Amino acid sequence: MEQLTPLMPDAPAERLERVAAIKRKAGRSGEFVIVTLETNYSQHGQLCIREERDIVYRDAPRNDARNSLQDEKKRPPPAASLALDLIPDPVLLFRFSALTFNSHRIHYDREYAMSTEGYSDLVVHGPLSAVLLAELVRKHSKVPIRDFSFRAVRPLFANRPLHLRGEFHDGSFALAAYDDHGFLAVEAQAGLGAP
């Protein structure tokens, strides 16, 4: 996401979204498809925000992959100058699903997430993790976020500690979210400065 100019409150805005690419791939967990969406937000004919999202659609997990996370040893998340620990609960996930019009049942139907999709609990939205990381920066910086990028590398689950961390380097924040085992789940970068 890149903010080129601020959106003005109480002014009409236009959102234009398109599928930019569809790629089929195979990895350790099986076949998956990456859909790239480009979204532009404009006001008065001027582009204000440009966003690109890669959404991953995967096959059902193999039985051996379903239990692999349970065998990992816990370790503490790293120390950082910005830190926040929280436990996302089902109410937060349901509200974020409603706010973002996300109807995927892995975020609000625990039985479905566990029995059909093979997860160990409700799955925390990748974009929710990104919002929490961006909010960590917003609360601790007097300079606005100019651009923001993130990549989810491991699922996060409801009812388990989520560890948000951030460090400032050369005009931007390197950010990360760690799961309850202390493993990296989301990595992000927030560039600071006026658009």
Coordinates of N, CA, C and O in Angstrom, one line a residue:
M1 N 0.8 -1.2 0.0 CA 0.0 0.0 0.0 C 0.9 1.2 0.0 O 1.9 1.3 0.7
E2 N 0.6 2.2 -0.8 CA 1.3 3.4 -0.9 C 0.3 4.6 -0.9 O -0.6 4.6 -1.7
Q3 N 0.5 5.5 0.0 CA -0.3 6.7 0.1 C 0.3 7.8 -0.7 O 1.4 8.3 -0.3
L4 N -0.3 8.2 -1.8 CA 0.3 9.3 -2.6 C -0.1 10.7 -2.1 O 0.6 11.6 -2.2
T5 N -1.4 10.8 -1.7 CA -1.9 12.0 -1.1 C -3.0 11.5 -0.1 O -3.7 10.5 -0.4
P6 N -3.3 12.3 0.9 CA -4.3 11.8 1.9 C -5.7 11.8 1.3 O -6.0 12.7 0.5
L7 N -6.5 10.9 1.7 CA -7.9 10.9 1.4 C -8.6 12.0 2.3 O -8.2 12.1 3.5
M8 N -9.4 12.8 1.7 CA -10.1 13.8 2.5 C -11.4 13.3 3.1 O -12.2 12.7 2.3
P9 N -11.6 13.6 4.3 CA -12.9 13.2 4.9 C -14.1 14.0 4.3 O -13.9 15.1 3.9
D10 N -15.2 13.4 4.3 CA -16.5 14.0 3.8 C -16.4 14.4 2.4 O -17.1 15.3 2.0
A11 N -15.6 13.7 1.6 CA -15.5 14.0 0.1 C -15.7 12.7 -0.6 O -15.2 11.6 -0.1
P12 N -16.4 12.6 -1.7 CA -16.6 11.4 -2.4 C -15.3 10.8 -2.8 O -14.4 11.5 -3.2
A13 N -15.2 9.5 -2.8 CA -14.0 8.7 -3.2 C -14.4 7.6 -4.1 O -15.5 7.1 -4.1
E14 N -13.5 7.2 -5.0 CA -13.8 6.1 -5.9 C -12.7 5.0 -5.7 O -11.6 5.3 -5.5
R15 N -13.2 3.8 -5.7 CA -12.4 2.6 -5.5 C -12.5 1.8 -6.8 O -13.6 1.4 -7.2
L16 N -11.3 1.5 -7.4 CA -11.3 0.7 -8.6 C -10.4 -0.5 -8.4 O -9.2 -0.3 -8.0
E17 N -10.9 -1.7 -8.5 CA -10.2 -2.9 -8.2 C -10.2 -3.8 -9.4 O -11.2 -3.9 -10.1
R18 N -9.0 -4.4 -9.7 CA -9.0 -5.4 -10.8 C -8.0 -6.5 -10.5 O -7.1 -6.4 -9.6
V19 N -8.3 -7.7 -11.1 CA -7.4 -8.8 -10.9 C -6.3 -8.6 -11.9 O -6.5 -8.5 -13.1
A20 N -5.1 -8.5 -11.4 CA -3.9 -8.2 -12.2 C -3.2 -9.4 -12.7 O -2.6 -9.5 -13.7
A21 N -3.3 -10.5 -11.9 CA -2.6 -11.8 -12.3 C -3.2 -12.9 -11.5 O -3.7 -12.8 -10.4
I22 N -3.1 -14.1 -12.1 CA -3.5 -15.4 -11.5 C -2.3 -16.4 -11.8 O -2.0 -16.6 -13.0
K23 N -1.7 -16.9 -10.7 CA -0.6 -17.9 -10.9 C -0.9 -19.1 -10.1 O -1.2 -19.1 -9.0
R24 N -0.7 -20.3 -10.8 CA -0.8 -21.6 -10.1 C 0.6 -22.0 -9.7 O 1.6 -21.9 -10.5
K25 N 0.8 -22.5 -8.5 CA 2.1 -23.0 -8.0 C 1.9 -24.2 -7.2 O 0.8 -24.6 -6.8
A26 N 3.1 -24.8 -6.9 CA 3.1 -26.0 -6.0 C 4.2 -25.8 -5.0 O 5.3 -25.2 -5.3
G27 N 4.0 -26.2 -3.7 CA 5.0 -26.0 -2.7 C 4.9 -27.2 -1.8 O 4.3 -28.2 -2.0
R28 N 5.6 -27.1 -0.6 CA 5.7 -28.2 0.4 C 4.3 -28.6 0.9 O 4.1 -29.7 1.2
S29 N 3.3 -27.6 1.0 CA 2.0 -28.0 1.5 C 1.0 -28.3 0.4 O -0.1 -28.6 0.7
G30 N 1.5 -28.4 -0.9 CA 0.6 -28.8 -2.0 C 0.4 -27.7 -3.0 O 1.1 -26.7 -3.0
E31 N -0.6 -27.9 -3.8 CA -0.9 -26.9 -4.9 C -1.6 -25.7 -4.3 O -2.4 -25.8 -3.3
F32 N -1.3 -24.5 -4.9 CA -2.0 -23.3 -4.5 C -2.1 -22.3 -5.7 O -1.4 -22.5 -6.7
V33 N -2.9 -21.3 -5.5 CA -3.1 -20.3 -6.6 C -2.9 -18.9 -5.9 O -3.4 -18.7 -4.8
I34 N -2.2 -18.1 -6.6 CA -2.0 -16.7 -6.1 C -2.7 -15.8 -7.0 O -2.5 -15.7 -8.2
V35 N -3.7 -15.0 -6.4 CA -4.4 -14.0 -7.2 C -3.9 -12.6 -6.7 O -4.0 -12.3 -5.5
T36 N -3.4 -11.8 -7.7 CA -3.0 -10.5 -7.4 C -4.1 -9.5 -7.7 O -4.5 -9.5 -8.9
L37 N -4.5 -8.7 -6.7 CA -5.5 -7.7 -6.9 C -4.8 -6.3 -6.8 O -4.0 -6.1 -5.9
E38 N -5.2 -5.4 -7.8 CA -4.7 -4.1 -7.7 C -5.9 -3.2 -7.4 O -7.0 -3.3 -8.0
T39 N -5.8 -2.3 -6.4 CA -6.8 -1.4 -6.0 C -6.3 0.0 -5.9 O -5.3 0.2 -5.3
N40 N -7.1 0.9 -6.5 CA -6.7 2.3 -6.5 C -7.9 3.1 -5.9 O -9.1 2.8 -6.2
Y41 N -7.5 4.0 -5.0 CA -8.5 4.9 -4.4 C -8.2 6.3 -4.9 O -7.1 6.8 -4.8
S42 N -9.2 7.0 -5.4 CA -9.1 8.3 -6.0 C -10.2 9.3 -5.4 O -11.2 8.9 -5.0
Q43 N -9.8 10.6 -5.4 CA -10.8 11.6 -5.1 C -10.6 12.7 -6.1 O -9.4 13.1 -6.4
H44 N -11.7 13.2 -6.6 CA -11.6 14.3 -7.6 C -10.7 14.0 -8.8 O -10.0 14.9 -9.2
G45 N -10.7 12.8 -9.2 CA -9.8 12.4 -10.3 C -8.4 12.2 -10.0 O -7.6 11.9 -10.9
Q46 N -8.0 12.3 -8.8 CA -6.6 12.2 -8.4 C -6.3 10.9 -7.6 O -7.1 10.6 -6.6
L47 N -5.4 10.1 -8.0 CA -5.0 8.9 -7.3 C -4.5 9.2 -6.0 O -3.5 10.0 -5.8
C48 N -5.1 8.7 -4.9 CA -4.6 8.9 -3.5 C -3.9 7.8 -2.9 O -2.9 8.0 -2.3
I49 N -4.4 6.6 -3.1 CA -3.8 5.4 -2.5 C -3.8 4.3 -3.6 O -4.7 4.0 -4.3
R50 N -2.6 3.6 -3.6 CA -2.4 2.5 -4.5 C -2.1 1.3 -3.7 O -1.3 1.3 -2.8
E51 N -2.8 0.2 -3.9 CA -2.7 -1.0 -3.1 C -2.5 -2.3 -4.0 O -3.2 -2.3 -5.1
E52 N -1.7 -3.2 -3.7 CA -1.6 -4.5 -4.4 C -1.6 -5.6 -3.4 O -0.9 -5.5 -2.4
R53 N -2.5 -6.6 -3.6 CA -2.6 -7.7 -2.6 C -2.4 -9.0 -3.4 O -3.0 -9.2 -4.4
D54 N -1.7 -9.9 -2.8 CA -1.6 -11.3 -3.3 C -2.4 -12.1 -2.3 O -2.1 -12.2 -1.1
I55 N -3.4 -12.8 -2.8 CA -4.2 -13.7 -2.0 C -3.9 -15.1 -2.4 O -3.9 -15.4 -3.6
V56 N -3.6 -15.9 -1.4 CA -3.3 -17.3 -1.7 C -4.4 -18.2 -1.4 O -5.0 -18.2 -0.3
Y57 N -4.8 -19.0 -2.4 CA -5.8 -20.1 -2.2 C -5.1 -21.4 -2.3 O -4.4 -21.7 -3.3
R58 N -5.3 -22.2 -1.3 CA -4.5 -23.5 -1.2 C -5.4 -24.7 -1.2 O -6.6 -24.6 -0.9
D59 N -4.8 -25.8 -1.5 CA -5.6 -27.1 -1.4 C -5.8 -27.4 0.1 O -5.1 -26.9 1.0
A60 N -6.6 -28.4 0.3 CA -6.8 -28.9 1.7 C -5.5 -29.4 2.2 O -4.7 -30.1 1.5
P61 N -5.1 -29.2 3.5 CA -3.8 -29.7 4.0 C -3.8 -31.2 4.1 O -4.8 -31.8 4.3
R62 N -2.6 -31.7 3.9 CA -2.4 -33.2 4.1 C -2.5 -33.5 5.6 O -2.2 -32.6 6.4
N63 N -2.8 -34.7 5.9 CA -2.9 -35.1 7.3 C -1.6 -34.9 8.1 O -1.6 -34.5 9.2
D64 N -0.5 -35.2 7.4 CA 0.8 -35.0 8.2 C 1.1 -33.6 8.4 O 1.8 -33.2 9.4
A65 N 0.6 -32.6 7.6 CA 0.9 -31.2 7.8 C 0.0 -30.6 8.9 O 0.3 -29.7 9.5
R66 N -1.2 -31.3 9.1 CA -2.1 -30.7 10.1 C -1.5 -30.7 11.5 O -1.8 -29.8 12.3
N67 N -0.7 -31.7 11.9 CA -0.2 -31.8 13.2 C 1.3 -31.4 13.4 O 1.8 -31.4 14.4
S68 N 1.9 -30.9 12.3 CA 3.3 -30.6 12.3 C 3.6 -29.4 13.3 O 4.7 -29.4 13.9
L69 N 2.7 -28.4 13.4 CA 3.0 -27.2 14.2 C 2.9 -27.6 15.7 O 3.5 -26.9 16.5
Q70 N 2.2 -28.6 16.0 CA 2.0 -29.0 17.4 C 3.3 -29.5 18.1 O 3.4 -29.5 19.3
D71 N 4.2 -30.0 17.3 CA 5.4 -30.6 17.8 C 6.6 -29.7 18.0 O 7.6 -30.0 18.5
E72 N 6.4 -28.4 17.6 CA 7.5 -27.4 17.7 C 7.6 -26.9 19.1 O 6.6 -26.7 19.9
K73 N 8.8 -26.7 19.5 CA 9.1 -26.2 20.9 C 8.9 -24.6 20.9 O 9.2 -23.9 19.9
K74 N 8.4 -24.2 22.0 CA 8.2 -22.7 22.2 C 9.5 -22.0 22.5 O 10.4 -22.6 23.1
R75 N 9.6 -20.8 22.0 CA 10.7 -19.9 22.3 C 10.2 -18.5 22.5 O 9.2 -18.2 21.9
P76 N 10.8 -17.6 23.2 CA 10.3 -16.3 23.4 C 10.5 -15.5 22.1 O 11.5 -15.7 21.4
P77 N 9.6 -14.5 21.8 CA 9.8 -13.7 20.6 C 11.0 -12.7 20.9 O 11.3 -12.5 22.1
P78 N 11.6 -12.2 19.9 CA 12.7 -11.3 20.2 C 12.3 -10.0 20.8 O 11.2 -9.5 20.7
A79 N 13.3 -9.4 21.5 CA 13.1 -8.1 22.1 C 13.1 -7.0 21.0 O 13.7 -7.2 20.0
A80 N 12.4 -5.9 21.2 CA 12.3 -4.8 20.2 C 11.9 -3.5 20.9 O 11.4 -3.5 22.0
S81 N 12.3 -2.4 20.3 CA 11.9 -1.1 20.9 C 10.4 -0.9 20.9 O 9.9 -0.2 21.8
L82 N 9.7 -1.4 19.9 CA 8.2 -1.4 20.0 C 7.7 -2.8 20.2 O 8.1 -3.7 19.5
A83 N 6.9 -3.0 21.2 CA 6.4 -4.3 21.5 C 5.0 -4.2 22.1 O 4.7 -3.3 22.9
L84 N 4.2 -5.1 21.7 CA 2.8 -5.3 22.2 C 2.4 -6.8 22.1 O 2.6 -7.4 21.1
D85 N 1.9 -7.3 23.2 CA 1.4 -8.7 23.2 C -0.1 -8.6 23.5 O -0.5 -7.9 24.3
L86 N -0.8 -9.4 22.7 CA -2.2 -9.5 22.9 C -2.7 -10.9 22.5 O -2.0 -11.7 21.9
I87 N -4.0 -11.2 22.9 CA -4.6 -12.5 22.5 C -5.8 -12.2 21.7 O -6.8 -11.7 22.2
P88 N -5.8 -12.4 20.4 CA -7.0 -12.2 19.6 C -8.0 -13.2 19.9 O -7.8 -14.4 20.0
D89 N -9.2 -12.7 20.2 CA -10.3 -13.6 20.5 C -11.3 -13.7 19.4 O -11.3 -12.9 18.4
P90 N -12.3 -14.6 19.5 CA -13.3 -14.8 18.4 C -14.1 -13.6 18.1 O -14.5 -13.3 16.9
V91 N -14.4 -12.7 19.1 CA -15.1 -11.5 18.9 C -14.4 -10.6 17.9 O -14.9 -10.0 17.0
L92 N -13.1 -10.4 18.2 CA -12.3 -9.5 17.4 C -12.2 -10.0 15.9 O -12.4 -9.3 15.0
L93 N -12.1 -11.3 15.8 CA -12.0 -11.9 14.4 C -13.4 -11.8 13.7 O -13.4 -11.4 12.5
F94 N -14.5 -12.0 14.4 CA -15.8 -11.8 13.8 C -16.0 -10.4 13.4 O -16.5 -10.1 12.3
R95 N -15.7 -9.4 14.2 CA -15.8 -8.0 13.9 C -15.0 -7.6 12.7 O -15.4 -6.8 11.8
F96 N -13.7 -8.1 12.6 CA -12.9 -7.8 11.5 C -13.4 -8.4 10.2 O -13.4 -7.8 9.2
S97 N -14.0 -9.6 10.3 CA -14.6 -10.2 9.2 C -15.8 -9.4 8.7 O -15.9 -9.2 7.5
A98 N -16.6 -8.9 9.6 CA -17.7 -8.1 9.2 C -17.3 -6.8 8.6 O -17.8 -6.3 7.6
L99 N -16.3 -6.1 9.2 CA -15.8 -4.8 8.7 C -15.2 -4.9 7.3 O -15.4 -4.0 6.5
T100 N -14.6 -6.0 7.0 CA -13.9 -6.2 5.7 C -14.7 -7.0 4.7 O -14.2 -7.4 3.7
F101 N -15.9 -7.4 5.1 CA -16.8 -8.2 4.3 C -16.1 -9.6 3.9 O -16.2 -10.1 2.8
N102 N -15.4 -10.1 4.8 CA -14.7 -11.4 4.6 C -15.6 -12.5 5.2 O -15.7 -12.6 6.4
S103 N -16.1 -13.3 4.3 CA -17.0 -14.4 4.8 C -16.4 -15.8 4.9 O -17.0 -16.8 5.1
H104 N -15.0 -15.8 4.9 CA -14.4 -17.1 5.0 C -14.6 -17.7 6.4 O -14.2 -17.0 7.4
R105 N -15.1 -18.9 6.5 CA -15.5 -19.4 7.8 C -14.3 -19.7 8.7 O -14.5 -19.9 9.9
I106 N -13.1 -19.8 8.2 CA -11.9 -20.1 9.1 C -11.7 -19.0 10.1 O -11.0 -19.2 11.1
H107 N -12.3 -17.8 9.9 CA -12.2 -16.7 10.9 C -13.2 -16.6 11.9 O -13.1 -15.9 12.9
Y108 N -14.4 -17.3 11.8 CA -15.4 -17.2 12.7 C -16.2 -18.5 13.1 O -16.9 -18.6 14.0
D109 N -15.9 -19.6 12.3 CA -16.6 -20.9 12.6 C -15.5 -21.9 13.0 O -14.8 -22.5 12.2
R110 N -15.3 -22.0 14.3 CA -14.2 -22.8 14.9 C -14.3 -24.3 14.4 O -13.3 -24.9 14.1
E111 N -15.5 -24.8 14.5 CA -15.7 -26.3 14.1 C -15.2 -26.5 12.6 O -14.5 -27.4 12.3
Y112 N -15.7 -25.6 11.7 CA -15.3 -25.6 10.3 C -13.8 -25.5 10.2 O -13.1 -26.3 9.4
A113 N -13.2 -24.5 10.8 CA -11.7 -24.2 10.7 C -10.9 -25.5 11.1 O -10.0 -25.8 10.5
M114 N -11.4 -26.2 12.2 CA -10.7 -27.3 12.7 C -11.0 -28.6 11.9 O -10.0 -29.3 11.4
S115 N -12.2 -28.9 11.7 CA -12.6 -30.2 11.1 C -12.4 -30.2 9.6 O -12.0 -31.2 9.0
T116 N -12.8 -29.1 8.9 CA -12.7 -29.1 7.4 C -11.4 -28.6 6.9 O -10.8 -29.2 6.0
E117 N -10.9 -27.5 7.5 CA -9.7 -26.9 7.0 C -8.4 -27.4 7.6 O -7.3 -27.1 7.2
G118 N -8.6 -28.1 8.8 CA -7.4 -28.7 9.4 C -6.6 -27.8 10.3 O -5.5 -28.1 10.7
Y119 N -7.1 -26.6 10.7 CA -6.4 -25.7 11.6 C -6.7 -26.1 13.0 O -7.6 -26.8 13.3
S120 N -5.9 -25.6 13.9 CA -6.0 -25.9 15.3 C -7.0 -25.0 16.1 O -7.3 -25.2 17.2
D121 N -7.4 -23.9 15.4 CA -8.4 -23.0 16.0 C -8.8 -22.0 14.9 O -8.4 -22.2 13.8
L122 N -9.5 -20.9 15.3 CA -9.9 -19.9 14.3 C -8.6 -19.2 13.8 O -7.6 -19.0 14.6
V123 N -8.5 -18.8 12.6 CA -7.3 -18.2 12.0 C -7.5 -16.7 12.0 O -8.5 -16.1 11.6
V124 N -6.4 -16.1 12.5 CA -6.4 -14.6 12.5 C -6.1 -14.1 11.1 O -5.2 -14.6 10.4
H125 N -6.9 -13.1 10.6 CA -6.7 -12.6 9.3 C -5.3 -12.0 9.1 O -4.8 -11.3 10.0
G126 N -4.7 -12.3 8.0 CA -3.4 -11.6 7.7 C -3.6 -10.1 7.7 O -2.7 -9.4 8.3
P127 N -4.6 -9.5 7.0 CA -4.7 -8.1 7.1 C -5.0 -7.5 8.5 O -4.6 -6.4 8.8
L128 N -5.6 -8.3 9.4 CA -5.8 -7.9 10.7 C -4.4 -7.7 11.4 O -4.1 -6.8 12.1
S129 N -3.5 -8.7 11.2 CA -2.2 -8.6 11.7 C -1.5 -7.4 11.2 O -0.8 -6.7 11.9
A130 N -1.7 -7.1 9.9 CA -1.0 -5.9 9.3 C -1.6 -4.6 9.9 O -0.8 -3.7 10.2
V131 N -2.9 -4.6 10.1 CA -3.5 -3.4 10.8 C -2.9 -3.2 12.2 O -2.6 -2.1 12.6
L132 N -2.8 -4.3 12.9 CA -2.2 -4.2 14.3 C -0.8 -3.7 14.3 O -0.4 -2.9 15.1
L133 N 0.0 -4.2 13.3 CA 1.4 -3.7 13.2 C 1.5 -2.2 12.8 O 2.3 -1.5 13.3
A134 N 0.6 -1.8 11.9 CA 0.6 -0.4 11.4 C 0.1 0.5 12.6 O 0.7 1.6 12.8
E135 N -0.8 0.0 13.4 CA -1.3 0.8 14.6 C -0.2 0.9 15.6 O -0.1 1.9 16.3
L136 N 0.7 -0.1 15.7 CA 1.8 -0.1 16.7 C 2.7 1.1 16.3 O 3.2 1.9 17.1
V137 N 3.0 1.3 15.0 CA 3.8 2.4 14.5 C 3.1 3.7 14.7 O 3.6 4.7 15.2
R138 N 1.8 3.8 14.3 CA 1.0 5.0 14.4 C 1.0 5.6 15.9 O 1.2 6.8 16.1
K139 N 0.9 4.7 16.8 CA 0.9 5.1 18.2 C 2.2 5.6 18.7 O 2.2 6.4 19.7
H140 N 3.3 5.2 18.1 CA 4.6 5.6 18.6 C 5.4 6.5 17.7 O 6.6 6.8 17.9
S141 N 4.8 7.0 16.6 CA 5.5 7.9 15.7 C 4.7 9.1 15.5 O 3.5 9.1 15.3
K142 N 5.4 10.3 15.5 CA 4.7 11.5 15.2 C 4.6 11.8 13.7 O 4.0 12.7 13.2
V143 N 5.4 11.0 12.9 CA 5.4 11.1 11.4 C 4.4 10.1 10.8 O 4.4 8.9 11.3
P144 N 3.6 10.5 9.9 CA 2.6 9.5 9.3 C 3.3 8.4 8.5 O 4.4 8.6 8.0
I145 N 2.6 7.3 8.4 CA 3.0 6.2 7.5 C 2.7 6.6 6.0 O 1.6 6.9 5.7
R146 N 3.8 6.5 5.2 CA 3.7 6.8 3.8 C 3.4 5.6 3.0 O 2.6 5.6 2.0
D147 N 4.1 4.5 3.3 CA 3.8 3.3 2.6 C 4.0 2.1 3.5 O 4.6 2.2 4.6
F148 N 3.3 1.0 3.2 CA 3.3 -0.1 4.1 C 3.2 -1.4 3.3 O 2.4 -1.5 2.3
S149 N 4.0 -2.4 3.6 CA 3.9 -3.7 2.9 C 4.0 -4.8 4.0 O 4.7 -4.6 5.0
F150 N 3.4 -5.9 3.7 CA 3.5 -7.0 4.7 C 3.4 -8.3 3.9 O 2.9 -8.4 2.8
R151 N 3.9 -9.4 4.6 CA 3.8 -10.7 4.0 C 3.5 -11.7 5.2 O 4.3 -11.7 6.2
A152 N 2.5 -12.5 5.0 CA 2.1 -13.5 6.0 C 2.9 -14.8 5.7 O 2.8 -15.2 4.5
V153 N 3.6 -15.3 6.6 CA 4.4 -16.5 6.3 C 4.0 -17.7 7.1 O 4.5 -18.8 6.9
R154 N 3.1 -17.5 8.1 CA 2.7 -18.6 9.0 C 1.4 -18.2 9.6 O 1.2 -17.1 9.9
P155 N 0.4 -19.2 9.8 CA -0.9 -18.8 10.4 C -0.8 -18.4 11.8 O 0.1 -18.9 12.6
L156 N -1.6 -17.5 12.2 CA -1.8 -17.1 13.6 C -3.2 -17.6 14.0 O -4.1 -17.5 13.2
F157 N -3.4 -17.9 15.3 CA -4.6 -18.4 15.7 C -5.2 -17.7 16.9 O -4.5 -17.1 17.7
A158 N -6.6 -17.7 16.9 CA -7.3 -17.0 18.0 C -7.0 -17.7 19.4 O -6.5 -18.9 19.4
N159 N -7.2 -17.0 20.4 CA -7.1 -17.5 21.8 C -5.6 -17.9 22.2 O -5.4 -18.7 23.1
R160 N -4.7 -17.4 21.4 CA -3.2 -17.7 21.7 C -2.5 -16.3 21.7 O -2.8 -15.4 20.9
P161 N -1.4 -16.2 22.4 CA -0.7 -14.9 22.4 C -0.1 -14.6 21.0 O 0.4 -15.5 20.3
L162 N -0.2 -13.3 20.7 CA 0.3 -12.8 19.5 C 1.3 -11.7 19.9 O 0.9 -10.8 20.7
H163 N 2.5 -11.7 19.4 CA 3.6 -10.8 19.8 C 3.9 -9.9 18.7 O 4.4 -10.4 17.6
L164 N 3.7 -8.6 18.8 CA 4.0 -7.6 17.8 C 5.3 -6.9 18.1 O 5.4 -6.5 19.3
R165 N 6.2 -6.8 17.2 CA 7.5 -6.2 17.4 C 7.8 -5.2 16.3 O 7.5 -5.4 15.1
G166 N 8.6 -4.2 16.6 CA 9.0 -3.2 15.6 C 10.3 -2.5 16.0 O 10.6 -2.3 17.2
E167 N 11.1 -2.2 15.0 CA 12.4 -1.5 15.2 C 12.5 -0.5 14.1 O 12.2 -0.7 12.9
F168 N 13.0 0.7 14.5 CA 13.2 1.8 13.5 C 14.6 1.8 12.9 O 15.6 1.7 13.7
H169 N 14.7 1.8 11.6 CA 16.0 1.8 10.9 C 15.9 2.7 9.7 O 15.0 2.5 8.8
D170 N 16.7 3.7 9.5 CA 16.8 4.5 8.3 C 15.5 5.0 7.8 O 15.2 4.8 6.6
G171 N 14.7 5.6 8.6 CA 13.4 6.2 8.1 C 12.3 5.3 8.0 O 11.2 5.7 7.5
S172 N 12.4 4.1 8.4 CA 11.2 3.2 8.3 C 11.3 2.2 9.5 O 12.3 2.0 10.1
F173 N 10.1 1.5 9.7 CA 10.0 0.5 10.7 C 10.0 -0.9 10.1 O 9.3 -1.1 9.2
A174 N 10.9 -1.7 10.6 CA 10.8 -3.2 10.3 C 9.9 -3.8 11.4 O 10.2 -3.6 12.6
L175 N 8.9 -4.5 11.0 CA 7.9 -5.0 11.9 C 7.7 -6.5 11.7 O 8.0 -7.0 10.7
A176 N 7.2 -7.1 12.8 CA 7.0 -8.5 12.7 C 5.9 -8.9 13.8 O 5.8 -8.3 14.8
A177 N 5.2 -10.0 13.4 CA 4.3 -10.6 14.4 C 4.7 -12.0 14.6 O 5.0 -12.7 13.6
Y178 N 4.8 -12.4 15.8 CA 5.2 -13.8 16.2 C 4.1 -14.5 16.8 O 3.3 -14.0 17.6
D179 N 4.1 -15.8 16.6 CA 3.0 -16.7 17.1 C 3.3 -17.1 18.6 O 4.3 -16.6 19.1
D180 N 2.4 -17.9 19.1 CA 2.6 -18.3 20.5 C 3.7 -19.2 20.8 O 4.1 -19.4 21.9
H181 N 4.4 -19.7 19.7 CA 5.6 -20.5 19.8 C 6.8 -19.7 19.7 O 7.9 -20.2 19.8
G182 N 6.6 -18.4 19.3 CA 7.8 -17.5 19.1 C 8.3 -17.5 17.7 O 9.4 -16.9 17.4
F183 N 7.5 -18.1 16.7 CA 8.0 -18.1 15.4 C 7.4 -17.0 14.6 O 6.3 -16.5 14.8
L184 N 8.2 -16.5 13.6 CA 7.7 -15.4 12.7 C 6.5 -15.8 12.0 O 6.5 -16.8 11.3
A185 N 5.4 -15.0 12.0 CA 4.2 -15.3 11.3 C 3.9 -14.2 10.2 O 3.4 -14.5 9.2
V186 N 4.2 -12.9 10.5 CA 4.0 -11.8 9.6 C 5.2 -10.9 9.7 O 5.7 -10.6 10.7
E187 N 5.7 -10.5 8.5 CA 6.8 -9.5 8.5 C 6.2 -8.3 7.7 O 5.5 -8.5 6.7
A188 N 6.6 -7.1 8.1 CA 6.1 -5.9 7.5 C 7.2 -4.8 7.5 O 8.1 -4.9 8.2
Q189 N 6.9 -3.8 6.7 CA 7.8 -2.6 6.6 C 6.9 -1.4 6.5 O 5.9 -1.4 5.7
A190 N 7.1 -0.4 7.3 CA 6.4 0.9 7.2 C 7.3 2.0 7.0 O 8.2 2.3 7.8
G191 N 7.1 2.6 5.8 CA 7.9 3.8 5.5 C 7.2 5.1 6.0 O 6.0 5.2 6.0
L192 N 8.0 6.0 6.6 CA 7.4 7.2 7.2 C 7.7 8.4 6.3 O 8.6 8.5 5.6
G193 N 6.8 9.4 6.5 CA 6.9 10.7 5.8 C 5.7 11.1 5.1 O 4.8 10.3 4.8
A194 N 5.5 12.4 4.9 CA 4.3 12.9 4.3 C 4.3 12.4 2.8 O 5.3 12.3 2.2
P195 N 3.1 12.1 2.3 CA 3.0 11.7 0.9 C 3.3 12.8 -0.1 O 3.2 14.0 0.3

